Short mmCIF file of C-alpha atoms and ligand atoms in Angstrom, two decimals:
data_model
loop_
_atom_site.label_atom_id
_atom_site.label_comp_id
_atom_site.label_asym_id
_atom_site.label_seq_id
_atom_site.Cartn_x
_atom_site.Cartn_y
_atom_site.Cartn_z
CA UNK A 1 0.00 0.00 0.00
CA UNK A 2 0.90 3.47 -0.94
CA UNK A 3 0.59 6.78 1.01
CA UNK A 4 -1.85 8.70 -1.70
CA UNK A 5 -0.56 11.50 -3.72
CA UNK A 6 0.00 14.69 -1.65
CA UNK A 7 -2.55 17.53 -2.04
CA UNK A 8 -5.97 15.50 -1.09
CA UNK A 9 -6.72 16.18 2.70
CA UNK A 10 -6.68 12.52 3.89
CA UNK A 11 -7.38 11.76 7.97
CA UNK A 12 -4.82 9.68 9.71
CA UNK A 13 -6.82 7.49 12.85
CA UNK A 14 -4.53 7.51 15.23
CA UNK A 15 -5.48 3.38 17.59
CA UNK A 16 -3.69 4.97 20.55
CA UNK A 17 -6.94 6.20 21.58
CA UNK A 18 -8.60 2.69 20.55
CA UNK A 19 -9.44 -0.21 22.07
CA UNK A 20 -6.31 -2.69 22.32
CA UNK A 21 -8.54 -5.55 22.83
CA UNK A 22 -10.63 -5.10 19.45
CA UNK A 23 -7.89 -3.96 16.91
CA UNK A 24 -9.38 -5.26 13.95
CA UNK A 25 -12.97 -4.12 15.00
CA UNK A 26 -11.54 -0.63 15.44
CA UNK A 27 -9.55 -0.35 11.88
CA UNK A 28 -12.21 -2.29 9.71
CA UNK A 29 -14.56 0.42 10.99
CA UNK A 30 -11.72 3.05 9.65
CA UNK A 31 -11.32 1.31 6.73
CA UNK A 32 -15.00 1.37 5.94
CA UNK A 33 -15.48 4.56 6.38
CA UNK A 34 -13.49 5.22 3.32
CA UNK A 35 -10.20 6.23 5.02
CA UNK A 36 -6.78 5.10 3.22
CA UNK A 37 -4.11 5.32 6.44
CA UNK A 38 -3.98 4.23 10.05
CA UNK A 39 -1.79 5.70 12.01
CA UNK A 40 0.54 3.12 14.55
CA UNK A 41 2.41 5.51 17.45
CA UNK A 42 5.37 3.12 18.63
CA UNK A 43 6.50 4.26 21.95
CA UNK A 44 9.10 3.19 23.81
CA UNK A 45 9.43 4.83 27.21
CA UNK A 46 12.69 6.14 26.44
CA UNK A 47 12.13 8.21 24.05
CA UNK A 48 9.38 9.42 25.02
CA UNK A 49 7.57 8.34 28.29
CA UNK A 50 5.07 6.02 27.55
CA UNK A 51 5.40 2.28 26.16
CA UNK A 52 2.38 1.08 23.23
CA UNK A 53 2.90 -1.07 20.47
CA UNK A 54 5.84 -3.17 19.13
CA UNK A 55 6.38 -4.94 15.58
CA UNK A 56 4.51 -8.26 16.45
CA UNK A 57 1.32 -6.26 16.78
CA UNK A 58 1.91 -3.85 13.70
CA UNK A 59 2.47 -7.26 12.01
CA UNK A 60 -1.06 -8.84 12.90
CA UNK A 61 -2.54 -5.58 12.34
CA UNK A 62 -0.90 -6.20 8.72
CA UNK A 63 -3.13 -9.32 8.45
CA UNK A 64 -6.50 -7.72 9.22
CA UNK A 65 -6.19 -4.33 6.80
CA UNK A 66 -5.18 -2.92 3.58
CA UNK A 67 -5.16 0.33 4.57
CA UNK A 68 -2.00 2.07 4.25
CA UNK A 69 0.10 1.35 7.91
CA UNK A 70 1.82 4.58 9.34
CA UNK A 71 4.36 4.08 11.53
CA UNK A 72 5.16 6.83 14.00
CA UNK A 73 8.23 5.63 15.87
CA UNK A 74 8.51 7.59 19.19
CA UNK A 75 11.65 5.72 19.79
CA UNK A 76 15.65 5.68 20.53
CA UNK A 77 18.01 4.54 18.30
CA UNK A 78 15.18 4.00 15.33
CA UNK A 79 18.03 2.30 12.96
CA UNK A 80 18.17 -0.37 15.07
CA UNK A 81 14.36 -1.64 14.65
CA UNK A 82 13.26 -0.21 10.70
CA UNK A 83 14.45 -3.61 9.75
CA UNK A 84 11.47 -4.84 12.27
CA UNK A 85 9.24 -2.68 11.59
CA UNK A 86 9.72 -3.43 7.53
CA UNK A 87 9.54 -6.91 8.21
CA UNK A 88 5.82 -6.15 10.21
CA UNK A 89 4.51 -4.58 7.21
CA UNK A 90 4.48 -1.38 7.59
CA UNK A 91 4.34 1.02 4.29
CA UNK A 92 5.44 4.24 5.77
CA UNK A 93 7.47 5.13 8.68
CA UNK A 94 8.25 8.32 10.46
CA UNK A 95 10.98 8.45 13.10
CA UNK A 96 12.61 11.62 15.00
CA UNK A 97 15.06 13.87 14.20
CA UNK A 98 15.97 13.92 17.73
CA UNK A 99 16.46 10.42 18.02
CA UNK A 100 19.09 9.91 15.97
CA UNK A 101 22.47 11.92 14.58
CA UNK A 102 22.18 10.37 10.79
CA UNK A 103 18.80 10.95 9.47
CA UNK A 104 19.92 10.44 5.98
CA UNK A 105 21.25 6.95 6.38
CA UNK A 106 17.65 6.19 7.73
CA UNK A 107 15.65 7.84 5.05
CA UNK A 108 17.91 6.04 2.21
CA UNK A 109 17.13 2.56 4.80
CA UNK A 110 13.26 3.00 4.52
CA UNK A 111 13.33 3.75 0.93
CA UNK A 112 15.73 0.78 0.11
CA UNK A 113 12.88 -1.22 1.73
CA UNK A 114 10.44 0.02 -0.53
CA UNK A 115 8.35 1.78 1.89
CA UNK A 116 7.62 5.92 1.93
CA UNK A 117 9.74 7.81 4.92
CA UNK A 118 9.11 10.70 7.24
CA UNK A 119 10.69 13.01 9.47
CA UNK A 120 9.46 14.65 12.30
CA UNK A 121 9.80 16.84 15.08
CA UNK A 122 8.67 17.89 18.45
CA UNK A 123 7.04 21.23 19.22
CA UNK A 124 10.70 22.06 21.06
CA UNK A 125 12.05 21.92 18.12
CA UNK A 126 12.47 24.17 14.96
CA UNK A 127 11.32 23.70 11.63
CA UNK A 128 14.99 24.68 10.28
CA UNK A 129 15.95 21.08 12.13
CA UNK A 130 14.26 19.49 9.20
CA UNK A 131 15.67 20.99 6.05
CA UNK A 132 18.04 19.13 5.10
CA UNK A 133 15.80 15.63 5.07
CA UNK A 134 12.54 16.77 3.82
CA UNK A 135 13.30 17.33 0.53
CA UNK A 136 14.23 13.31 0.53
CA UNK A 137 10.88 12.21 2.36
CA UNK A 138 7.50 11.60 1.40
CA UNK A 139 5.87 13.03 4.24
CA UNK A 140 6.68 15.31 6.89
CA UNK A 141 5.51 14.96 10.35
CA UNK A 142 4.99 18.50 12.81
CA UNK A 143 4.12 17.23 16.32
CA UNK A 144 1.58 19.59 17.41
CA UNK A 145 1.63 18.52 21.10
CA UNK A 146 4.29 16.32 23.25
CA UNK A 147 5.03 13.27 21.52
CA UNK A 148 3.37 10.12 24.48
CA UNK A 149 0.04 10.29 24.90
CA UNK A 150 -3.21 10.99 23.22
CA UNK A 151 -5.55 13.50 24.69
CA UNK A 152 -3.84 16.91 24.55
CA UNK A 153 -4.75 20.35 23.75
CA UNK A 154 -2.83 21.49 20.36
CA UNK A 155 -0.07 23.79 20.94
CA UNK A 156 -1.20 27.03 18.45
CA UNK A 157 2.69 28.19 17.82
CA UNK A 158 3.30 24.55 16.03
CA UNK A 159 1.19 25.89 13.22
CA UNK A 160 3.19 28.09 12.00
CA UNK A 161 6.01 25.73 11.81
CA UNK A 162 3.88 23.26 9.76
CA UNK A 163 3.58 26.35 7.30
CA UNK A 164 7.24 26.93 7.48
CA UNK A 165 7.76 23.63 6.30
CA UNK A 166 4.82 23.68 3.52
CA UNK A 167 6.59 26.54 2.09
CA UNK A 168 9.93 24.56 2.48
CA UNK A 169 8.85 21.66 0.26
CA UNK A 170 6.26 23.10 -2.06
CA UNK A 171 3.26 21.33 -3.03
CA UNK A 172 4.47 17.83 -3.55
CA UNK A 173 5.14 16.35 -0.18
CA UNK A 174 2.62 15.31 2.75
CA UNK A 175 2.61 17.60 5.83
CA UNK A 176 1.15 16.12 8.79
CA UNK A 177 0.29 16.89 12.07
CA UNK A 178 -0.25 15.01 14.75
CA UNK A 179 -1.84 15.63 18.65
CA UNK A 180 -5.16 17.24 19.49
CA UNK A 181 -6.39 17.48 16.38
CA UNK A 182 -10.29 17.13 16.01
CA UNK A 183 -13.05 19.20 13.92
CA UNK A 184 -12.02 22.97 15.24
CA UNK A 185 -8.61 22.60 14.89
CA UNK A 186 -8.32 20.70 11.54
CA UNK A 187 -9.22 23.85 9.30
CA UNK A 188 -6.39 25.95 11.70
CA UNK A 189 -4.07 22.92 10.32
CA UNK A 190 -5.57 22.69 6.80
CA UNK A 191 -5.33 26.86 6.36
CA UNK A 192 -1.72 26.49 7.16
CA UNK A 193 -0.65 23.80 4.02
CA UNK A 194 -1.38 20.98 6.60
CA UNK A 195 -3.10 17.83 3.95
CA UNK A 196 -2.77 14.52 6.85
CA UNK A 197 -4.71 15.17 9.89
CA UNK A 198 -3.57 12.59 12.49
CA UNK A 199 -6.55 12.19 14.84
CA UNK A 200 -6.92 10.06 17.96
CA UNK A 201 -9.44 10.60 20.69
CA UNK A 202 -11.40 12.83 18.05
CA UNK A 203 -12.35 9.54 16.71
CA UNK A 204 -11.53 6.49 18.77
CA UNK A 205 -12.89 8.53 21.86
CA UNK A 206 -16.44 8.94 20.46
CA UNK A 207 -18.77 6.20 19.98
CA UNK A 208 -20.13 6.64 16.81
CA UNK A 209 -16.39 6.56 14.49
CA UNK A 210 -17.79 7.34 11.15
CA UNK A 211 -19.73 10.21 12.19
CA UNK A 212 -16.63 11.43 14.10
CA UNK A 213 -14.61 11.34 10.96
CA UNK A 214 -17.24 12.57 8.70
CA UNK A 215 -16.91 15.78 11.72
CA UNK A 216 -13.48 16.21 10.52
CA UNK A 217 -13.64 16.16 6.69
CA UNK A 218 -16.53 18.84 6.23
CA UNK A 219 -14.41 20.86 8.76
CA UNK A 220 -10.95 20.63 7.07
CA UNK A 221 -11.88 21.49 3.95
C1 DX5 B 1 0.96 11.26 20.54
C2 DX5 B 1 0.72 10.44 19.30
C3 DX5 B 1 -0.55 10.77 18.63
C4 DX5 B 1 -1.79 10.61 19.45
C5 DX5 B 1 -2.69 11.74 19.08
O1 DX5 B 1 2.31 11.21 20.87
O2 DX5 B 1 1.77 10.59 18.37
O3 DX5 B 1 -0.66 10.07 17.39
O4 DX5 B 1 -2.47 9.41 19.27
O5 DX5 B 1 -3.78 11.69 19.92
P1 DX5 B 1 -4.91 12.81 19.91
O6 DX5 B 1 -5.46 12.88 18.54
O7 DX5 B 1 -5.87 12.29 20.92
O8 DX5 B 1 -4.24 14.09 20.34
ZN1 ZN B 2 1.57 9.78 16.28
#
């Protein structure tokens, strides 16, 4: 599966926010809502200060969707587990420029393994951290609260980062964002180049999913 082309506004379901228990449940419902990725935050409690998901569960995730699997690794020493994460299934995968001191090796790993590759950064740090990587990714991820847990309010000054970085790359790369996002914030995002809306409790934390997503779209735009 491929990450679609950049410029449509496409919603990111982030299963932090989901129920562990009924994966598959949670994703088909996703999936038949019409959305084409699921977002996957791996967390290691190093990195950042909570522990989720490893490659074993992105890899039976693999076996229940087609959807297009986003991996957000909130993780030390990411080199050392793309190989894993590859193996799991995973079509895209974002890791940290913080977490690592040779971001171009790790782009150039991704891509070797056939998958799409993102960079991203925490609201602590600047958009000029990125510049010299985004130009070689397919999507570029702007943390719009503290990477580790779902459930925060967005931080207003990452905005204008994410348009920093739009008018970086131009129009042919993905910008994402990802934390508190839900329908009032996703036209902020959207007015500011923003086109993958990474959304957790906005969806997984309401009962009726599709009408939580549906929320989002007429919002964004
Ligand atoms: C937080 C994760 C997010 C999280 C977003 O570190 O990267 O993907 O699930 O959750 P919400 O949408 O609830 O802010
Ligand atoms: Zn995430």
């Amino acid at each position: 599966m491929r990450l679609p082309e950049a410029g449509s506004i496409q919603i990111a379901p982030s299963i932090l926010s989901a129920n562990f228990a009924r994966l598959a449940e949670e994703i088909n419902v996703v999936e038949a809502a019409g959305l084409s990725i699921v977002h996957l935050d791996i967390m290691d409690g190093h990195f950042v200060s909570n522990i989720t998901i490893g490659p074993p569960v992105v890899a039976s995730i693999r076996t229940c969707t087609d959807l297009v699997l986003d991996c957000h690794l909130m993780i030390s020493d990411p080199q050392r587990y793309i190989p894993d994460f590859v193996s799991a299934g995973a079509d895209h995968i974002t890791f940290h420029v913080e977490a690592t001191d040779c971001p171009g090796d790790l782009i150039a790993m991704i891509h070797e393994a056939g998958l799409t590759a993102g960079v991203s950064i925490r609201p602590d740090t600047a958009a000029s951290a990125l510049k010299a990587w985004v130009q070689d990714c397919e999507m570029i991820l702007v943390m719009t609260v503290q990477p580790g847990f779902g459930g925060q309010a967005l931080i207003p000054e990452t905005l204008e980062k994410a348009a920093a970085v739009r008018s970086m790359v131009g129009p042919e790369k993905r910008i994402q964002v990802d934390g508190g996002i839900d329908e009032t914030t996703a036209p902020l995002a959207t007015a500011q180049g923003v086109d993958t809306l990474v959304a957790g409790s906005a969806i997984f934390g309401k009962s009726d999913r599709a009408a939580a997503i549906a929320a989002i779209q007429n919002a964004a735009g």
